[in-house]
Amino acid sequence: MIIVPATVEHWEVLSALAKQTFDETFGHIYTPSDLETHLNTKYTHDLMVAEIKSEIVYFLCNDDDAAARAPVGFFQLKPNSRNELMAVDEFADPCWELHRFYLTNATQGKGGGSLLMRFALEKLKEVGAKSLWLSVWSENFKAQHFYEKFGIK
Ligand SMILES: CC(C)(COP(=O)(O)OP(=O)(O)OC[C@H]1O[C@@H](n2cnc3c(N)ncnc32)[C@H](O)[C@@H]1OP(=O)(O)O)[C@@H](O)C(=O)NCCC(=O)NCCS
């Protein structure tokens, strides 16, 4: 597997992958119309381009077929992000958010998530991040277990 930076030219690839992985992960807990609204509003050209420009965004790609290099996962790290519950003395600046971290269903459980997370944590060190936070659904135990493994709790 290889890790490739996203540029604005990749906005459609990111949008499609974000939609696919959101649907695979959370599709079952939304009504069809709420899911459709979410998928149609959160991954538009303008939002994707703005996020790629302002965040650190990388793809995880299969490299077994060099020509295809299909993206199968991605992360987005958002700078200067905190929510109202986070005190500055507890979460020092610069504070970053792990905005999205997703692998396709077919890619999970084979070590790709760990590879991508180690890379993301290195990037945070490089940019001098002092704090990191993320949101995870209370019933997404797989992701919670995964994050805890990397000391994120
Ligand atoms: C959570 C996720 C990123 C983990 O990536 P992955 O490639 O499946 O994980 P890895 O194969 O590298 O495994 C790393 C660890 O993840 C956890 N994990 C992986 N599969 C798991 C499962 N089926 N059940 C519980 N924990 C699991 C374990 O802690 C595992 O450590 P171990 O190998 O020492 O047991 C991935 O499953 C994913 O993208 N899930 C859907 C999207 C999602 O929920 N994103 C988070 C939104 S907040």
XYZ file of N, CA and C and ligand atoms in Angstrom:
507
model
N 0.848 -1.184 0.000
C 0.000 0.000 0.000
C 0.891 1.244 0.000
N 0.438 2.276 -0.657
C 1.190 3.528 -0.651
C 0.273 4.659 -0.169
N 0.909 5.725 0.302
C 0.163 6.881 0.820
C 0.494 8.070 -0.067
N -0.561 8.708 -0.594
C -0.398 9.730 -1.629
C -1.110 11.011 -1.197
N -0.459 12.178 -1.322
C -1.141 13.421 -0.925
C -2.278 13.777 -1.883
N -3.349 14.335 -1.349
C -4.460 14.785 -2.191
C -4.208 16.218 -2.649
N -4.442 16.478 -3.924
C -4.408 17.852 -4.440
C -5.827 18.197 -4.904
N -6.037 19.481 -5.218
C -7.404 19.878 -5.583
C -7.914 19.120 -6.817
N -6.991 18.670 -7.666
C -7.421 17.885 -8.847
C -8.099 16.572 -8.428
N -7.834 16.153 -7.192
C -8.389 14.882 -6.714
C -9.751 15.055 -6.047
N -10.356 16.233 -6.172
C -11.556 16.464 -5.349
C -12.654 15.438 -5.614
N -12.790 15.021 -6.890
C -13.862 14.060 -7.211
C -13.560 12.679 -6.647
N -12.277 12.327 -6.672
C -11.862 11.032 -6.119
C -12.135 11.029 -4.615
N -11.772 12.150 -3.962
C -12.005 12.247 -2.517
C -13.500 12.216 -2.211
N -14.260 12.953 -2.999
C -15.705 12.995 -2.792
C -16.317 11.599 -2.916
N -15.935 10.880 -3.966
C -16.507 9.545 -4.202
C -16.111 8.584 -3.081
N -14.853 8.659 -2.657
C -14.380 7.750 -1.605
C -15.024 8.092 -0.260
N -15.167 9.392 0.009
C -15.803 9.822 1.262
C -17.267 9.376 1.300
N -17.946 9.500 0.160
C -19.354 9.057 0.105
C -19.446 7.547 0.312
N -18.595 6.817 -0.406
C -18.635 5.347 -0.311
C -18.391 4.878 1.124
N -17.344 5.434 1.747
C -16.979 4.947 3.087
C -17.977 5.415 4.145
N -18.557 6.618 3.954
C -19.581 7.050 4.911
C -20.787 6.122 4.821
N -21.182 5.826 3.587
C -22.329 4.929 3.366
C -22.049 3.546 3.966
N -20.856 3.029 3.701
C -20.522 1.693 4.217
C -20.502 1.676 5.747
N -20.041 2.769 6.349
C -19.880 2.792 7.809
C -21.185 3.145 8.520
N -21.905 4.132 7.977
C -23.051 4.680 8.717
C -24.386 4.572 7.976
N -24.366 4.054 6.746
C -25.589 4.010 5.949
C -26.752 3.350 6.667
N -26.451 2.332 7.472
C -27.516 1.558 8.127
C -28.196 2.317 9.263
N -27.572 3.406 9.749
C -28.219 4.101 10.881
C -29.005 5.335 10.438
N -28.958 5.668 9.154
C -29.683 6.821 8.623
C -30.921 6.359 7.861
N -31.935 7.204 7.817
C -33.026 6.930 6.895
C -32.479 7.186 5.482
N -33.058 6.535 4.460
C -32.551 6.748 3.100
C -32.528 8.218 2.712
N -33.542 8.986 3.121
C -33.560 10.386 2.675
C -32.519 11.218 3.434
N -32.308 10.935 4.736
C -31.254 11.657 5.475
C -29.874 11.317 4.912
N -29.708 10.046 4.552
C -28.416 9.627 3.995
C -28.165 10.340 2.671
N -29.191 10.372 1.847
C -29.051 11.023 0.544
C -28.711 12.512 0.717
N -29.409 13.161 1.670
C -29.127 14.581 1.924
C -27.685 14.770 2.365
N -27.244 13.920 3.282
C -25.860 14.027 3.766
C -24.878 13.853 2.598
N -25.069 12.799 1.817
C -24.121 12.509 0.726
C -24.141 13.599 -0.337
N -25.278 14.225 -0.522
C -25.385 15.260 -1.565
C -24.911 16.640 -1.116
N -24.782 16.834 0.195
C -24.432 18.183 0.658
C -23.027 18.307 1.253
N -22.472 17.218 1.749
C -21.193 17.308 2.485
C -19.954 17.074 1.636
N -20.134 16.632 0.404
C -18.958 16.252 -0.405
C -18.998 16.911 -1.782
N -19.464 18.142 -1.802
C -19.585 18.878 -3.062
C -18.212 19.360 -3.543
N -18.166 19.805 -4.788
C -16.926 20.355 -5.346
C -16.359 21.442 -4.445
N -17.181 22.424 -4.073
C -16.675 23.569 -3.317
C -16.140 23.159 -1.942
N -16.886 22.277 -1.274
C -16.433 21.846 0.057
C -15.158 21.024 -0.041
N -15.105 20.108 -0.998
C -13.917 19.247 -1.136
C -12.676 20.070 -1.467
N -12.828 21.019 -2.388
C -11.682 21.856 -2.767
C -11.229 22.678 -1.552
N -12.182 23.259 -0.834
C -11.829 24.070 0.343
C -11.127 23.216 1.394
N -11.601 21.991 1.598
C -10.997 21.133 2.619
C -9.598 20.685 2.192
N -9.430 20.351 0.913
C -8.095 19.926 0.450
C -7.095 21.083 0.596
N -7.577 22.303 0.336
C -6.680 23.464 0.441
C -6.314 23.792 1.882
N -7.241 23.570 2.812
C -7.007 24.043 4.187
C -6.601 22.929 5.153
N -6.714 21.672 4.737
C -6.415 20.565 5.644
C -5.254 19.737 5.086
N -4.735 18.838 5.917
C -3.762 17.852 5.433
C -4.563 16.620 5.030
N -4.507 16.279 3.730
C -5.348 15.193 3.216
C -4.479 14.208 2.431
N -4.549 12.952 2.820
C -3.790 11.906 2.126
C -4.684 10.712 1.821
N -4.381 10.046 0.701
C -5.056 8.793 0.333
C -4.169 7.600 0.661
N -4.815 6.522 1.042
C -4.161 5.209 1.086
C -4.543 4.510 -0.215
N -3.544 4.019 -0.959
C -3.836 3.413 -2.266
C -3.264 2.011 -2.358
N -3.970 1.164 -3.080
C -3.421 -0.148 -3.426
C -2.292 0.064 -4.417
N -1.179 -0.615 -4.240
C -0.110 -0.473 -5.222
C 0.216 -1.803 -5.875
N -0.665 -2.794 -5.679
C -0.402 -4.086 -6.323
C -0.587 -3.966 -7.831
N -1.468 -3.063 -8.260
C -1.615 -2.778 -9.689
C -1.152 -1.328 -9.880
N 0.104 -1.171 -10.317
C 0.704 0.159 -10.375
C -0.094 1.115 -11.243
N -0.724 0.594 -12.302
C -1.484 1.466 -13.203
C -2.739 1.992 -12.500
N -3.374 1.147 -11.732
C -4.650 1.539 -11.127
C -4.444 2.409 -9.878
N -3.578 1.979 -8.993
C -3.340 2.714 -7.741
C -4.641 3.213 -7.129
N -5.576 2.303 -6.983
C -6.896 2.700 -6.517
C -6.853 3.215 -5.086
N -7.419 4.408 -4.822
C -7.497 4.872 -3.445
C -8.522 4.062 -2.661
N -8.135 3.595 -1.497
C -9.006 2.736 -0.689
C -9.184 3.272 0.726
N -8.606 4.418 0.993
C -8.750 5.028 2.311
C -8.225 6.452 2.257
N -8.516 7.209 3.295
C -8.028 8.595 3.342
C -8.142 9.126 4.764
N -7.356 10.186 5.017
C -7.578 10.939 6.255
C -7.548 12.418 5.958
N -8.195 13.186 6.820
C -8.191 14.653 6.754
C -7.866 15.184 8.144
N -6.815 15.985 8.223
C -6.421 16.624 9.477
C -6.697 18.111 9.364
N -7.496 18.632 10.283
C -7.939 20.032 10.199
C -7.229 20.876 11.254
N -6.544 21.960 10.840
C -5.821 22.795 11.812
C -6.757 23.754 12.555
N -6.267 24.248 13.690
C -6.991 25.286 14.452
C -8.445 24.919 14.669
N -8.645 23.719 15.139
C -10.014 23.261 15.349
C -10.183 22.821 16.798
N -11.205 23.315 17.441
C -11.542 22.854 18.788
C -13.038 23.065 18.980
N -13.619 22.330 19.912
C -15.035 22.572 20.174
C -15.183 23.252 21.534
N -16.398 23.637 21.855
C -16.629 24.498 23.032
C -16.330 23.784 24.353
N -16.197 22.462 24.324
C -15.939 21.724 25.568
C -14.457 21.613 25.890
N -13.611 22.086 24.963
C -12.175 21.842 25.114
C -11.472 23.080 25.694
N -11.021 22.968 26.942
C -10.298 24.075 27.570
C -8.881 24.136 27.008
N -8.363 25.371 26.877
C -7.030 25.539 26.294
C -5.948 24.920 27.181
N -6.158 24.949 28.533
C -5.114 24.358 29.384
C -5.115 22.830 29.285
N -6.194 22.266 28.749
C -6.244 20.810 28.584
C -5.811 20.414 27.167
N -6.229 21.193 26.195
C -5.889 20.936 24.786
C -5.130 22.154 24.264
N -3.800 22.075 24.361
C -2.972 23.231 24.009
C -3.020 23.502 22.511
N -2.819 24.762 22.153
C -2.669 25.147 20.744
C -1.243 24.866 20.291
N -0.969 24.565 19.037
C -1.949 24.366 17.981
C -2.712 23.040 18.139
N -4.021 23.181 18.092
C -4.917 22.041 18.288
C -5.503 21.630 16.935
N -5.375 20.368 16.597
C -5.849 19.837 15.312
C -6.992 18.862 15.540
N -7.782 18.686 14.501
C -8.877 17.704 14.539
C -8.620 16.611 13.499
N -8.764 15.369 13.907
C -8.791 14.293 12.912
C -10.210 14.320 12.343
N -10.349 15.054 11.266
C -11.668 15.375 10.719
C -12.320 14.134 10.103
N -11.540 13.396 9.315
C -12.058 12.134 8.747
C -10.930 11.108 8.682
N -11.294 9.851 8.927
C -10.326 8.754 8.801
C -11.128 7.516 8.399
N -11.028 7.136 7.145
C -11.890 6.066 6.626
C -11.148 5.146 5.668
N -11.421 3.862 5.782
C -10.976 2.873 4.796
C -12.221 2.191 4.236
N -12.150 1.742 2.992
C -13.276 0.994 2.441
C -13.434 -0.307 3.237
N -14.635 -0.843 3.238
C -14.885 -2.108 3.940
C -13.912 -3.190 3.501
N -13.681 -3.261 2.175
C -12.852 -4.339 1.633
C -11.396 -4.239 2.076
N -10.994 -3.053 2.537
C -9.583 -2.830 2.899
C -9.333 -3.012 4.395
N -10.409 -3.038 5.168
C -10.233 -3.027 6.630
C -9.713 -4.353 7.178
N -9.059 -4.258 8.350
C -8.614 -5.451 9.055
C -7.352 -6.074 8.498
N -6.630 -5.340 7.643
C -5.411 -5.899 7.034
C -4.196 -5.037 7.345
N -4.336 -4.143 8.300
C -3.180 -3.326 8.689
C -3.094 -1.981 7.989
N -3.950 -1.746 7.012
C -3.891 -0.475 6.270
C -4.226 0.717 7.143
N -5.173 0.540 8.063
C -5.553 1.635 8.951
C -4.384 2.028 9.845
N -3.681 1.013 10.359
C -2.529 1.297 11.233
C -1.436 2.024 10.463
N -1.179 1.571 9.252
C -0.167 2.234 8.406
C -0.529 3.705 8.206
N -1.793 3.948 7.877
C -2.240 5.313 7.595
C -2.221 6.171 8.866
N -2.600 5.570 10.003
C -2.606 6.341 11.257
C -1.186 6.695 11.681
N -0.241 5.771 11.549
C 1.153 6.094 11.906
C 1.633 7.273 11.059
N 1.277 7.262 9.782
C 1.667 8.344 8.874
C 1.010 9.666 9.310
N -0.271 9.618 9.640
C -0.995 10.839 10.055
C -0.367 11.424 11.325
N 0.011 10.559 12.269
C 0.604 11.047 13.517
C 1.983 11.659 13.261
N 2.722 11.109 12.303
C 4.008 11.709 11.902
C 3.791 13.109 11.327
N 2.754 13.222 10.475
C 2.442 14.543 9.875
C 2.127 15.559 10.966
N 1.385 15.130 11.984
C 1.043 16.048 13.078
C 2.295 16.511 13.817
N 3.242 15.574 13.990
C 4.517 15.957 14.630
C 5.229 16.984 13.769
N 5.274 16.733 12.469
C 5.985 17.632 11.537
C 5.434 19.060 11.592
N 4.116 19.186 11.744
C 3.526 20.532 11.755
C 3.476 21.138 13.158
N 3.986 20.404 14.155
C 4.080 20.952 15.510
C 2.762 20.963 16.269
N 1.874 20.035 15.938
C 0.591 19.976 16.663
C 0.839 19.658 18.133
N 0.083 20.322 19.006
C 0.205 20.054 20.442
C -0.973 19.226 20.968
N -2.108 19.299 20.269
C -3.292 18.549 20.688
C -4.004 17.994 19.465
N -4.727 16.917 19.700
C -5.524 16.297 18.632
C -6.847 15.851 19.226
N -7.933 16.115 18.495
C -9.223 15.600 18.937
C -9.983 15.052 17.740
N -10.992 14.266 18.029
C -11.827 13.698 16.966
C -13.196 13.374 17.553
N -14.166 13.193 16.671
C -15.492 12.726 17.082
C -15.638 11.296 16.598
N -16.181 10.473 17.469
C -16.468 9.097 17.036
C -17.810 8.698 17.630
N -18.620 8.044 16.824
C -19.955 7.614 17.252
C -19.817 6.667 18.448
N -20.680 6.851 19.464
C -20.574 6.057 20.698
C -20.667 4.552 20.431
N -21.306 4.153 19.320
C -21.423 2.711 19.037
C -20.436 2.224 17.978
N -19.516 3.091 17.590
C -18.494 2.665 16.623
C -17.299 2.102 17.406
N -17.517 0.896 17.965
C -16.521 0.316 18.871
C -15.232 -0.052 18.145
N -15.355 -0.437 16.898
C -14.167 -0.795 16.120
C -13.222 0.403 16.012
N -13.785 1.548 15.632
C -12.956 2.751 15.506
C -12.427 3.185 16.875
N -13.269 3.097 17.909
C -12.810 3.490 19.257
C -11.625 2.639 19.689
N -11.718 1.325 19.432
C -10.643 0.403 19.788
C -9.382 0.750 19.001
N -9.602 1.040 17.735
C -8.485 1.411 16.844
C -7.792 2.675 17.365
N -8.575 3.725 17.679
C -7.982 4.978 18.143
C -7.234 4.777 19.469
N -7.845 3.972 20.363
C -7.202 3.730 21.667
C -5.843 3.081 21.495
N -5.750 2.202 20.520
C -4.478 1.527 20.234
C -3.371 2.542 19.936
N -3.765 3.703 19.419
C -2.787 4.752 19.107
C -2.741 5.836 20.195
N -3.315 5.509 21.352
C -3.236 6.442 22.484
C -4.221 7.589 22.390
N -5.182 7.508 21.468
C -6.186 8.576 21.326
C -7.428 8.135 22.088
N -7.673 8.745 23.258
C -8.853 8.363 24.035
C -9.469 9.554 24.732
C -11.282 1.948 12.105
C -10.425 1.660 10.872
C -9.776 2.945 10.402
C -9.325 0.661 11.266
O -8.541 0.358 10.121
P -8.140 -1.161 9.794
O -7.263 -1.166 8.593
O -9.392 -1.960 9.742
O -7.301 -1.526 11.079
P -6.006 -2.441 11.158
O -6.162 -3.670 10.302
O -4.787 -1.604 10.940
O -6.090 -2.890 12.662
C -5.635 -2.037 13.655
C -6.481 -2.166 14.886
O -7.827 -1.794 14.609
C -8.672 -2.482 15.496
N -9.571 -3.309 14.715
C -9.448 -3.626 13.396
N -10.482 -4.405 13.032
C -11.240 -4.561 14.139
C -12.462 -5.245 14.412
N -13.098 -5.940 13.459
N -12.973 -5.184 15.654
C -12.332 -4.491 16.642
N -11.176 -3.827 16.438
C -10.653 -3.866 15.213
C -7.793 -3.310 16.372
O -7.418 -2.525 17.476
C -6.589 -3.534 15.491
O -5.487 -3.835 16.273
P -4.904 -5.363 16.308
O -4.530 -5.679 14.884
O -3.736 -5.230 17.234
O -6.022 -6.217 16.816
C -11.237 1.039 9.730
O -11.819 -0.135 10.198
C -12.292 1.943 9.152
O -12.017 2.697 8.226
N -13.542 1.827 9.655
C -14.677 2.529 9.052
C -14.578 4.020 9.130
C -14.615 4.544 10.528
O -15.308 4.051 11.405
N -13.836 5.619 10.702
C -13.792 6.314 11.931
C -14.855 7.350 11.956
S -14.747 8.267 13.484
